[in-house]
JSON list of C-alpha atoms in Angstrom, two decimals:
[
{"chain": "S", "resi": 53, "resn": "GLU", "atom": "CA", "xyz": [-8.79, 12.60, 31.68]},
{"chain": "S", "resi": 54, "resn": "VAL", "atom": "CA", "xyz": [-7.48, 11.46, 28.31]},
{"chain": "S", "resi": 55, "resn": "GLN", "atom": "CA", "xyz": [-7.71, 14.18, 25.69]},
{"chain": "S", "resi": 56, "resn": "LEU", "atom": "CA", "xyz": [-6.76, 14.06, 22.02]},
{"chain": "S", "resi": 57, "resn": "VAL", "atom": "CA", "xyz": [-7.05, 17.32, 20.09]},
{"chain": "S", "resi": 58, "resn": "GLU", "atom": "CA", "xyz": [-6.45, 17.38, 16.36]},
{"chain": "S", "resi": 59, "resn": "SER", "atom": "CA", "xyz": [-5.46, 20.43, 14.33]},
{"chain": "S", "resi": 60, "resn": "GLY", "atom": "CA", "xyz": [-4.12, 21.37, 10.92]},
{"chain": "S", "resi": 61, "resn": "GLY", "atom": "CA", "xyz": [-7.04, 20.48, 8.69]},
{"chain": "S", "resi": 62, "resn": "GLY", "atom": "CA", "xyz": [-8.45, 22.61, 5.91]},
{"chain": "S", "resi": 63, "resn": "LEU", "atom": "CA", "xyz": [-9.01, 23.00, 2.19]},
{"chain": "S", "resi": 64, "resn": "VAL", "atom": "CA", "xyz": [-6.11, 21.98, -0.03]},
{"chain": "S", "resi": 65, "resn": "GLN", "atom": "CA", "xyz": [-5.71, 21.50, -3.77]},
{"chain": "S", "resi": 66, "resn": "PRO", "atom": "CA", "xyz": [-5.09, 18.06, -5.28]},
{"chain": "S", "resi": 67, "resn": "GLY", "atom": "CA", "xyz": [-1.41, 17.21, -5.33]},
{"chain": "S", "resi": 68, "resn": "ARG", "atom": "CA", "xyz": [-0.54, 19.52, -2.43]},
{"chain": "S", "resi": 69, "resn": "SER", "atom": "CA", "xyz": [0.45, 18.68, 1.14]},
{"chain": "S", "resi": 70, "resn": "LEU", "atom": "CA", "xyz": [-0.99, 19.10, 4.59]},
{"chain": "S", "resi": 71, "resn": "LYS", "atom": "CA", "xyz": [0.24, 18.14, 8.06]},
{"chain": "S", "resi": 72, "resn": "LEU", "atom": "CA", "xyz": [-2.11, 17.18, 10.85]},
{"chain": "S", "resi": 73, "resn": "SER", "atom": "CA", "xyz": [-1.20, 17.30, 14.52]},
{"chain": "S", "resi": 74, "resn": "CYS", "atom": "CA", "xyz": [-2.76, 15.69, 17.56]},
{"chain": "S", "resi": 75, "resn": "ALA", "atom": "CA", "xyz": [-1.97, 17.01, 21.03]},
{"chain": "S", "resi": 76, "resn": "ALA", "atom": "CA", "xyz": [-2.37, 14.31, 23.66]},
{"chain": "S", "resi": 77, "resn": "SER", "atom": "CA", "xyz": [-2.85, 14.78, 27.40]},
{"chain": "S", "resi": 78, "resn": "GLY", "atom": "CA", "xyz": [-4.06, 12.87, 30.43]},
{"chain": "S", "resi": 79, "resn": "PHE", "atom": "CA", "xyz": [-1.84, 9.83, 29.92]},
{"chain": "S", "resi": 80, "resn": "THR", "atom": "CA", "xyz": [1.82, 8.92, 29.43]},
{"chain": "S", "resi": 81, "resn": "PHE", "atom": "CA", "xyz": [1.98, 9.40, 25.67]},
{"chain": "S", "resi": 82, "resn": "SER", "atom": "CA", "xyz": [5.28, 7.58, 25.20]},
{"chain": "S", "resi": 83, "resn": "ASN", "atom": "CA", "xyz": [3.76, 4.35, 26.55]},
{"chain": "S", "resi": 84, "resn": "TYR", "atom": "CA", "xyz": [1.12, 3.96, 23.86]},
{"chain": "S", "resi": 85, "resn": "TYR", "atom": "CA", "xyz": [0.83, 3.16, 20.18]},
{"chain": "S", "resi": 86, "resn": "MET", "atom": "CA", "xyz": [-1.19, 5.78, 18.31]},
{"chain": "S", "resi": 87, "resn": "ALA", "atom": "CA", "xyz": [-3.17, 5.80, 15.08]},
{"chain": "S", "resi": 88, "resn": "TRP", "atom": "CA", "xyz": [-5.10, 7.89, 12.58]},
{"chain": "S", "resi": 89, "resn": "VAL", "atom": "CA", "xyz": [-8.54, 6.82, 11.41]},
{"chain": "S", "resi": 90, "resn": "ARG", "atom": "CA", "xyz": [-10.58, 8.73, 8.81]},
{"chain": "S", "resi": 91, "resn": "GLN", "atom": "CA", "xyz": [-14.17, 9.02, 7.72]},
{"chain": "S", "resi": 92, "resn": "ALA", "atom": "CA", "xyz": [-15.16, 10.35, 4.31]},
{"chain": "S", "resi": 93, "resn": "PRO", "atom": "CA", "xyz": [-18.43, 12.33, 4.16]},
{"chain": "S", "resi": 94, "resn": "THR", "atom": "CA", "xyz": [-21.41, 10.00, 4.65]},
{"chain": "S", "resi": 95, "resn": "LYS", "atom": "CA", "xyz": [-19.08, 6.99, 4.73]},
{"chain": "S", "resi": 96, "resn": "GLY", "atom": "CA", "xyz": [-17.80, 4.62, 7.40]},
{"chain": "S", "resi": 97, "resn": "LEU", "atom": "CA", "xyz": [-14.58, 4.53, 9.34]},
{"chain": "S", "resi": 98, "resn": "GLU", "atom": "CA", "xyz": [-11.26, 3.68, 7.70]},
{"chain": "S", "resi": 99, "resn": "TRP", "atom": "CA", "xyz": [-7.97, 3.01, 9.48]},
{"chain": "S", "resi": 100, "resn": "VAL", "atom": "CA", "xyz": [-5.15, 5.06, 7.94]},
{"chain": "S", "resi": 101, "resn": "ALA", "atom": "CA", "xyz": [-1.92, 4.47, 9.86]},
{"chain": "S", "resi": 102, "resn": "SER", "atom": "CA", "xyz": [-0.46, 3.37, 13.18]},
{"chain": "S", "resi": 103, "resn": "ILE", "atom": "CA", "xyz": [2.80, 3.99, 14.98]},
{"chain": "S", "resi": 104, "resn": "THR", "atom": "CA", "xyz": [4.48, 2.16, 17.85]},
{"chain": "S", "resi": 105, "resn": "ASN", "atom": "CA", "xyz": [5.11, 3.92, 21.15]},
{"chain": "S", "resi": 106, "resn": "SER", "atom": "CA", "xyz": [8.76, 4.56, 20.33]},
{"chain": "S", "resi": 107, "resn": "GLY", "atom": "CA", "xyz": [8.03, 5.57, 16.75]},
{"chain": "S", "resi": 108, "resn": "GLY", "atom": "CA", "xyz": [10.31, 2.82, 15.54]},
{"chain": "S", "resi": 109, "resn": "SER", "atom": "CA", "xyz": [7.65, 1.06, 13.48]},
{"chain": "S", "resi": 110, "resn": "THR", "atom": "CA", "xyz": [4.82, 2.38, 11.36]},
{"chain": "S", "resi": 111, "resn": "TYR", "atom": "CA", "xyz": [1.95, 0.76, 9.47]},
{"chain": "S", "resi": 112, "resn": "TYR", "atom": "CA", "xyz": [-0.17, 2.17, 6.62]},
{"chain": "S", "resi": 113, "resn": "ARG", "atom": "CA", "xyz": [-3.12, 1.24, 4.52]},
{"chain": "S", "resi": 114, "resn": "ASP", "atom": "CA", "xyz": [-2.14, 0.57, 0.93]},
{"chain": "S", "resi": 115, "resn": "SER", "atom": "CA", "xyz": [-3.95, 3.60, -0.50]},
{"chain": "S", "resi": 116, "resn": "VAL", "atom": "CA", "xyz": [-1.80, 6.05, 1.48]},
{"chain": "S", "resi": 117, "resn": "LYS", "atom": "CA", "xyz": [1.50, 4.16, 1.52]},
{"chain": "S", "resi": 118, "resn": "GLY", "atom": "CA", "xyz": [4.25, 6.34, 0.06]},
{"chain": "S", "resi": 119, "resn": "ARG", "atom": "CA", "xyz": [2.13, 9.51, 0.35]},
{"chain": "S", "resi": 120, "resn": "PHE", "atom": "CA", "xyz": [1.36, 9.76, 4.08]},
{"chain": "S", "resi": 121, "resn": "THR", "atom": "CA", "xyz": [3.83, 9.66, 6.97]},
{"chain": "S", "resi": 122, "resn": "ILE", "atom": "CA", "xyz": [2.82, 9.09, 10.57]},
{"chain": "S", "resi": 123, "resn": "SER", "atom": "CA", "xyz": [5.25, 10.31, 13.21]},
{"chain": "S", "resi": 124, "resn": "ARG", "atom": "CA", "xyz": [5.35, 11.38, 16.83]},
{"chain": "S", "resi": 125, "resn": "ASP", "atom": "CA", "xyz": [7.23, 13.60, 19.25]},
{"chain": "S", "resi": 126, "resn": "ASN", "atom": "CA", "xyz": [7.07, 11.95, 22.66]},
{"chain": "S", "resi": 127, "resn": "ALA", "atom": "CA", "xyz": [8.66, 14.96, 24.35]},
{"chain": "S", "resi": 128, "resn": "LYS", "atom": "CA", "xyz": [5.75, 17.08, 23.13]},
{"chain": "S", "resi": 129, "resn": "SER", "atom": "CA", "xyz": [3.07, 14.36, 23.46]},
{"chain": "S", "resi": 130, "resn": "THR", "atom": "CA", "xyz": [2.10, 15.03, 19.89]},
{"chain": "S", "resi": 131, "resn": "LEU", "atom": "CA", "xyz": [1.18, 12.77, 16.97]},
{"chain": "S", "resi": 132, "resn": "TYR", "atom": "CA", "xyz": [1.50, 13.87, 13.36]},
{"chain": "S", "resi": 133, "resn": "LEU", "atom": "CA", "xyz": [0.26, 12.88, 9.94]},
{"chain": "S", "resi": 134, "resn": "GLN", "atom": "CA", "xyz": [2.12, 14.35, 6.99]},
{"chain": "S", "resi": 135, "resn": "MET", "atom": "CA", "xyz": [-0.07, 14.02, 3.92]},
{"chain": "S", "resi": 136, "resn": "ASP", "atom": "CA", "xyz": [1.56, 14.55, 0.51]},
{"chain": "S", "resi": 137, "resn": "SER", "atom": "CA", "xyz": [0.23, 14.22, -3.03]},
{"chain": "S", "resi": 138, "resn": "LEU", "atom": "CA", "xyz": [-3.30, 14.58, -1.74]},
{"chain": "S", "resi": 139, "resn": "ARG", "atom": "CA", "xyz": [-6.19, 13.27, -3.79]},
{"chain": "S", "resi": 140, "resn": "SER", "atom": "CA", "xyz": [-9.90, 14.01, -3.77]},
{"chain": "S", "resi": 141, "resn": "GLU", "atom": "CA", "xyz": [-10.52, 10.61, -2.22]},
{"chain": "S", "resi": 142, "resn": "ASP", "atom": "CA", "xyz": [-8.50, 11.69, 0.84]},
{"chain": "S", "resi": 143, "resn": "THR", "atom": "CA", "xyz": [-11.28, 14.13, 1.72]},
{"chain": "S", "resi": 144, "resn": "ALA", "atom": "CA", "xyz": [-12.44, 13.07, 5.16]},
{"chain": "S", "resi": 145, "resn": "THR", "atom": "CA", "xyz": [-12.56, 13.83, 8.84]},
{"chain": "S", "resi": 146, "resn": "TYR", "atom": "CA", "xyz": [-9.32, 12.54, 10.37]},
{"chain": "S", "resi": 147, "resn": "TYR", "atom": "CA", "xyz": [-9.38, 11.18, 13.91]},
{"chain": "S", "resi": 148, "resn": "CYS", "atom": "CA", "xyz": [-6.43, 10.75, 16.22]},
{"chain": "S", "resi": 149, "resn": "THR", "atom": "CA", "xyz": [-6.80, 7.63, 18.33]},
{"chain": "S", "resi": 150, "resn": "ARG", "atom": "CA", "xyz": [-4.92, 5.91, 21.10]},
{"chain": "S", "resi": 151, "resn": "ASP", "atom": "CA", "xyz": [-4.09, 2.39, 20.03]},
{"chain": "S", "resi": 152, "resn": "TYR", "atom": "CA", "xyz": [-4.13, 0.26, 23.19]},
{"chain": "S", "resi": 153, "resn": "ARG", "atom": "CA", "xyz": [-3.59, -3.46, 22.77]},
{"chain": "S", "resi": 154, "resn": "ARG", "atom": "CA", "xyz": [-4.73, -3.07, 19.16]},
{"chain": "S", "resi": 155, "resn": "VAL", "atom": "CA", "xyz": [-8.05, -1.37, 19.90]},
{"chain": "S", "resi": 156, "resn": "PHE", "atom": "CA", "xyz": [-8.75, 2.34, 19.60]},
{"chain": "S", "resi": 157, "resn": "ASP", "atom": "CA", "xyz": [-9.70, 3.13, 23.16]},
{"chain": "S", "resi": 158, "resn": "TYR", "atom": "CA", "xyz": [-9.76, 6.93, 22.95]},
{"chain": "S", "resi": 159, "resn": "TRP", "atom": "CA", "xyz": [-10.60, 9.18, 20.02]},
{"chain": "S", "resi": 160, "resn": "GLY", "atom": "CA", "xyz": [-10.28, 12.85, 19.28]},
{"chain": "S", "resi": 161, "resn": "GLN", "atom": "CA", "xyz": [-13.15, 14.93, 17.91]},
{"chain": "S", "resi": 162, "resn": "GLY", "atom": "CA", "xyz": [-11.60, 14.92, 14.46]},
{"chain": "S", "resi": 163, "resn": "VAL", "atom": "CA", "xyz": [-10.34, 17.46, 11.96]},
{"chain": "S", "resi": 164, "resn": "MET", "atom": "CA", "xyz": [-11.74, 17.96, 8.46]},
{"chain": "S", "resi": 165, "resn": "VAL", "atom": "CA", "xyz": [-9.54, 17.74, 5.37]},
{"chain": "S", "resi": 166, "resn": "THR", "atom": "CA", "xyz": [-11.01, 18.74, 2.02]},
{"chain": "S", "resi": 167, "resn": "VAL", "atom": "CA", "xyz": [-9.05, 18.10, -1.16]},
{"chain": "S", "resi": 168, "resn": "SER", "atom": "CA", "xyz": [-10.51, 20.12, -4.00]},
{"chain": "S", "resi": 169, "resn": "SER", "atom": "CA", "xyz": [-9.48, 22.55, -6.69]},
{"chain": "O", "resi": 258, "resn": "ASP", "atom": "CA", "xyz": [-7.96, -7.47, 3.58]},
{"chain": "O", "resi": 259, "resn": "VAL", "atom": "CA", "xyz": [-10.55, -8.79, 6.02]},
{"chain": "O", "resi": 260, "resn": "GLN", "atom": "CA", "xyz": [-13.97, -7.54, 4.97]},
{"chain": "O", "resi": 261, "resn": "MET", "atom": "CA", "xyz": [-16.37, -6.76, 7.79]},
{"chain": "O", "resi": 262, "resn": "THR", "atom": "CA", "xyz": [-20.08, -6.88, 6.95]},
{"chain": "O", "resi": 263, "resn": "GLN", "atom": "CA", "xyz": [-22.54, -5.36, 9.38]},
{"chain": "O", "resi": 264, "resn": "SER", "atom": "CA", "xyz": [-26.29, -5.82, 9.31]},
{"chain": "O", "resi": 265, "resn": "PRO", "atom": "CA", "xyz": [-28.69, -4.23, 9.36]},
{"chain": "O", "resi": 266, "resn": "SER", "atom": "CA", "xyz": [-27.51, -0.83, 8.13]},
{"chain": "O", "resi": 267, "resn": "TYR", "atom": "CA", "xyz": [-30.49, 0.84, 9.79]},
{"chain": "O", "resi": 268, "resn": "LEU", "atom": "CA", "xyz": [-32.51, -0.24, 12.78]},
{"chain": "O", "resi": 269, "resn": "ALA", "atom": "CA", "xyz": [-35.51, 1.50, 14.30]},
{"chain": "O", "resi": 270, "resn": "ALA", "atom": "CA", "xyz": [-36.48, 0.71, 17.89]},
{"chain": "O", "resi": 271, "resn": "SER", "atom": "CA", "xyz": [-38.13, 2.20, 20.97]},
{"chain": "O", "resi": 272, "resn": "PRO", "atom": "CA", "xyz": [-36.73, 2.76, 24.45]},
{"chain": "O", "resi": 273, "resn": "GLY", "atom": "CA", "xyz": [-37.03, -0.38, 26.54]},
{"chain": "O", "resi": 274, "resn": "GLU", "atom": "CA", "xyz": [-36.67, -2.72, 23.57]},
{"chain": "O", "resi": 275, "resn": "SER", "atom": "CA", "xyz": [-33.71, -4.99, 22.88]},
{"chain": "O", "resi": 276, "resn": "VAL", "atom": "CA", "xyz": [-31.81, -4.99, 19.61]},
{"chain": "O", "resi": 277, "resn": "SER", "atom": "CA", "xyz": [-29.01, -7.00, 18.03]},
{"chain": "O", "resi": 278, "resn": "ILE", "atom": "CA", "xyz": [-26.48, -6.02, 15.39]},
{"chain": "O", "resi": 279, "resn": "SER", "atom": "CA", "xyz": [-24.58, -8.60, 13.38]},
{"chain": "O", "resi": 280, "resn": "CYS", "atom": "CA", "xyz": [-21.00, -8.35, 12.18]},
{"chain": "O", "resi": 281, "resn": "LYS", "atom": "CA", "xyz": [-19.47, -10.96, 9.90]},
{"chain": "O", "resi": 282, "resn": "ALA", "atom": "CA", "xyz": [-15.79, -11.24, 8.97]},
{"chain": "O", "resi": 283, "resn": "SER", "atom": "CA", "xyz": [-14.65, -12.57, 5.60]},
{"chain": "O", "resi": 284, "resn": "LYS", "atom": "CA", "xyz": [-12.27, -14.92, 7.40]},
{"chain": "O", "resi": 285, "resn": "SER", "atom": "CA", "xyz": [-11.62, -15.99, 10.96]},
{"chain": "O", "resi": 286, "resn": "ILE", "atom": "CA", "xyz": [-10.43, -13.23, 13.26]},
{"chain": "O", "resi": 287, "resn": "SER", "atom": "CA", "xyz": [-10.54, -15.28, 16.45]},
{"chain": "O", "resi": 288, "resn": "ASN", "atom": "CA", "xyz": [-12.07, -12.93, 19.06]},
{"chain": "O", "resi": 289, "resn": "ASN", "atom": "CA", "xyz": [-10.15, -9.85, 17.87]},
{"chain": "O", "resi": 290, "resn": "LEU", "atom": "CA", "xyz": [-13.23, -7.71, 17.41]},
{"chain": "O", "resi": 291, "resn": "ALA", "atom": "CA", "xyz": [-14.24, -4.37, 18.89]},
{"chain": "O", "resi": 292, "resn": "TRP", "atom": "CA", "xyz": [-17.49, -2.41, 18.86]},
{"chain": "O", "resi": 293, "resn": "TYR", "atom": "CA", "xyz": [-17.64, 1.40, 18.85]},
{"chain": "O", "resi": 294, "resn": "GLN", "atom": "CA", "xyz": [-20.39, 3.95, 19.28]},
{"chain": "O", "resi": 295, "resn": "GLU", "atom": "CA", "xyz": [-20.54, 7.16, 17.25]},
{"chain": "O", "resi": 296, "resn": "LYS", "atom": "CA", "xyz": [-22.70, 10.11, 18.33]},
{"chain": "O", "resi": 297, "resn": "PRO", "atom": "CA", "xyz": [-22.86, 13.60, 16.80]},
{"chain": "O", "resi": 298, "resn": "GLY", "atom": "CA", "xyz": [-20.62, 16.08, 18.55]},
{"chain": "O", "resi": 299, "resn": "LYS", "atom": "CA", "xyz": [-18.97, 13.44, 20.72]},
{"chain": "O", "resi": 300, "resn": "ALA", "atom": "CA", "xyz": [-15.77, 11.47, 20.43]},
{"chain": "O", "resi": 301, "resn": "ASN", "atom": "CA", "xyz": [-16.24, 7.89, 19.29]},
{"chain": "O", "resi": 302, "resn": "LYS", "atom": "CA", "xyz": [-16.45, 5.49, 22.19]},
{"chain": "O", "resi": 303, "resn": "LEU", "atom": "CA", "xyz": [-15.00, 2.00, 22.52]},
{"chain": "O", "resi": 304, "resn": "LEU", "atom": "CA", "xyz": [-17.76, -0.20, 23.94]},
{"chain": "O", "resi": 305, "resn": "ILE", "atom": "CA", "xyz": [-16.47, -3.76, 23.71]},
{"chain": "O", "resi": 306, "resn": "HIS", "atom": "CA", "xyz": [-13.19, -5.46, 22.82]},
{"chain": "O", "resi": 307, "resn": "SER", "atom": "CA", "xyz": [-12.09, -9.07, 22.51]},
{"chain": "O", "resi": 308, "resn": "GLY", "atom": "CA", "xyz": [-15.52, -9.84, 21.12]},
{"chain": "O", "resi": 309, "resn": "SER", "atom": "CA", "xyz": [-17.30, -9.76, 24.47]},
{"chain": "O", "resi": 310, "resn": "THR", "atom": "CA", "xyz": [-15.30, -7.79, 27.06]},
{"chain": "O", "resi": 311, "resn": "LEU", "atom": "CA", "xyz": [-16.98, -4.58, 28.14]},
{"chain": "O", "resi": 312, "resn": "GLN", "atom": "CA", "xyz": [-14.70, -1.57, 28.17]},
{"chain": "O", "resi": 313, "resn": "SER", "atom": "CA", "xyz": [-14.61, 0.24, 31.49]},
{"chain": "O", "resi": 314, "resn": "GLY", "atom": "CA", "xyz": [-17.62, 2.56, 31.67]},
{"chain": "O", "resi": 315, "resn": "THR", "atom": "CA", "xyz": [-19.77, 0.64, 29.19]},
{"chain": "O", "resi": 316, "resn": "PRO", "atom": "CA", "xyz": [-23.22, -0.01, 30.68]},
{"chain": "O", "resi": 317, "resn": "SER", "atom": "CA", "xyz": [-24.05, -3.64, 31.40]},
{"chain": "O", "resi": 318, "resn": "ARG", "atom": "CA", "xyz": [-27.05, -3.52, 29.04]},
{"chain": "O", "resi": 319, "resn": "PHE", "atom": "CA", "xyz": [-24.49, -3.84, 26.24]},
{"chain": "O", "resi": 320, "resn": "SER", "atom": "CA", "xyz": [-23.13, -7.28, 25.44]},
{"chain": "O", "resi": 321, "resn": "GLY", "atom": "CA", "xyz": [-21.03, -8.82, 22.73]},
{"chain": "O", "resi": 322, "resn": "SER", "atom": "CA", "xyz": [-20.76, -12.39, 21.57]},
{"chain": "O", "resi": 323, "resn": "GLY", "atom": "CA", "xyz": [-19.16, -14.51, 18.90]},
{"chain": "O", "resi": 324, "resn": "SER", "atom": "CA", "xyz": [-15.79, -15.64, 17.66]},
{"chain": "O", "resi": 325, "resn": "GLY", "atom": "CA", "xyz": [-14.24, -16.69, 14.40]},
{"chain": "O", "resi": 326, "resn": "THR", "atom": "CA", "xyz": [-16.33, -14.97, 11.73]},
{"chain": "O", "resi": 327, "resn": "ASP", "atom": "CA", "xyz": [-19.70, -14.21, 13.34]},
{"chain": "O", "resi": 328, "resn": "PHE", "atom": "CA", "xyz": [-20.25, -11.61, 16.03]},
{"chain": "O", "resi": 329, "resn": "THR", "atom": "CA", "xyz": [-23.23, -9.88, 17.61]},
{"chain": "O", "resi": 330, "resn": "LEU", "atom": "CA", "xyz": [-23.71, -6.71, 19.61]},
{"chain": "O", "resi": 331, "resn": "THR", "atom": "CA", "xyz": [-26.85, -6.78, 21.77]},
{"chain": "O", "resi": 332, "resn": "ILE", "atom": "CA", "xyz": [-28.33, -3.85, 23.62]},
{"chain": "O", "resi": 333, "resn": "ARG", "atom": "CA", "xyz": [-30.99, -4.73, 26.17]},
{"chain": "O", "resi": 334, "resn": "SER", "atom": "CA", "xyz": [-33.57, -2.26, 27.47]},
{"chain": "O", "resi": 335, "resn": "LEU", "atom": "CA", "xyz": [-32.62, 0.56, 25.13]},
{"chain": "O", "resi": 336, "resn": "GLU", "atom": "CA", "xyz": [-32.21, 4.00, 26.64]},
{"chain": "O", "resi": 337, "resn": "PHE", "atom": "CA", "xyz": [-32.48, 7.29, 24.77]},
{"chain": "O", "resi": 338, "resn": "GLU", "atom": "CA", "xyz": [-28.71, 7.78, 24.91]},
{"chain": "O", "resi": 339, "resn": "ASP", "atom": "CA", "xyz": [-28.16, 4.53, 22.96]},
{"chain": "O", "resi": 340, "resn": "PHE", "atom": "CA", "xyz": [-29.54, 5.88, 19.69]},
{"chain": "O", "resi": 341, "resn": "ALA", "atom": "CA", "xyz": [-26.36, 6.26, 17.68]},
{"chain": "O", "resi": 342, "resn": "VAL", "atom": "CA", "xyz": [-24.27, 4.61, 14.98]},
{"chain": "O", "resi": 343, "resn": "TYR", "atom": "CA", "xyz": [-22.40, 1.41, 15.86]},
{"chain": "O", "resi": 344, "resn": "TYR", "atom": "CA", "xyz": [-19.33, 0.01, 14.14]},
{"chain": "O", "resi": 345, "resn": "CYS", "atom": "CA", "xyz": [-17.53, -3.27, 14.47]},
{"chain": "O", "resi": 346, "resn": "GLN", "atom": "CA", "xyz": [-13.79, -3.46, 13.78]},
{"chain": "O", "resi": 347, "resn": "GLN", "atom": "CA", "xyz": [-11.33, -6.32, 13.46]},
{"chain": "O", "resi": 348, "resn": "TYR", "atom": "CA", "xyz": [-7.83, -6.01, 14.83]},
{"chain": "O", "resi": 349, "resn": "ASN", "atom": "CA", "xyz": [-6.61, -9.50, 14.03]},
{"chain": "O", "resi": 350, "resn": "GLU", "atom": "CA", "xyz": [-4.43, -8.24, 11.21]},
{"chain": "O", "resi": 351, "resn": "TYR", "atom": "CA", "xyz": [-3.45, -5.14, 9.25]},
{"chain": "O", "resi": 352, "resn": "PRO", "atom": "CA", "xyz": [-5.10, -3.32, 7.69]},
{"chain": "O", "resi": 353, "resn": "ARG", "atom": "CA", "xyz": [-7.52, -2.88, 10.57]},
{"chain": "O", "resi": 354, "resn": "THR", "atom": "CA", "xyz": [-10.98, -2.84, 9.01]},
{"chain": "O", "resi": 355, "resn": "PHE", "atom": "CA", "xyz": [-14.38, -1.61, 10.10]},
{"chain": "O", "resi": 356, "resn": "GLY", "atom": "CA", "xyz": [-17.88, -2.67, 9.30]},
{"chain": "O", "resi": 357, "resn": "GLY", "atom": "CA", "xyz": [-20.06, -0.25, 7.38]},
{"chain": "O", "resi": 358, "resn": "GLY", "atom": "CA", "xyz": [-21.96, 0.84, 10.46]},
{"chain": "O", "resi": 359, "resn": "THR", "atom": "CA", "xyz": [-25.47, 0.40, 11.84]},
{"chain": "O", "resi": 360, "resn": "LYS", "atom": "CA", "xyz": [-27.59, 3.46, 12.54]},
{"chain": "O", "resi": 361, "resn": "LEU", "atom": "CA", "xyz": [-29.92, 2.84, 15.47]},
{"chain": "O", "resi": 362, "resn": "GLU", "atom": "CA", "xyz": [-32.84, 5.23, 15.20]},
{"chain": "O", "resi": 363, "resn": "LEU", "atom": "CA", "xyz": [-35.74, 6.10, 17.43]},
{"chain": "O", "resi": 364, "resn": "LYS", "atom": "CA", "xyz": [-39.00, 4.54, 16.21]}
]
């Protein structure tokens, strides 16, 4: 059974950093692209970033480019999202997703990030 | 960016009825469209990809159609478990973009 479990969320002040993790199991992690998708309170879904299976290429939405870094450790079957220079508009639930042939075929339950002073 | 416009935003229906949700792209995305279901307390679920291909495990009462810019998700003979929020998403190009969602409520 595919499982994606996010962790690392919480309350953080504007301008500070936070690192999310996603522990994957139930599939060969190193074979799949992965992604982060977020959802602000009462809003819709928004793709944040994707990473190839090797980690050699990454893709970001413009609003997080230069502030967020997606990475992975295939030996630990873990996906990361380093979030720097956080803004209030980054407040959202962040979902780890498996990116299979460009669709998000499995999702985690999400982790909440609140950016507020 | 490709804008995805879903309608309606809210839809009220009864079990046994059929409903359709529209999703329009701001430019052609071929058939690179997926539909997802969101339910409280559950992980989001991929229902359909490639515009009309049911993901493994998706009940046959769900169907998708369309290509280019206009797409439709149809649910026939609604069951209680189908009342949820539905999103379309294009994966023709980056950034991947989602529709605003359609909340299907019990009438």
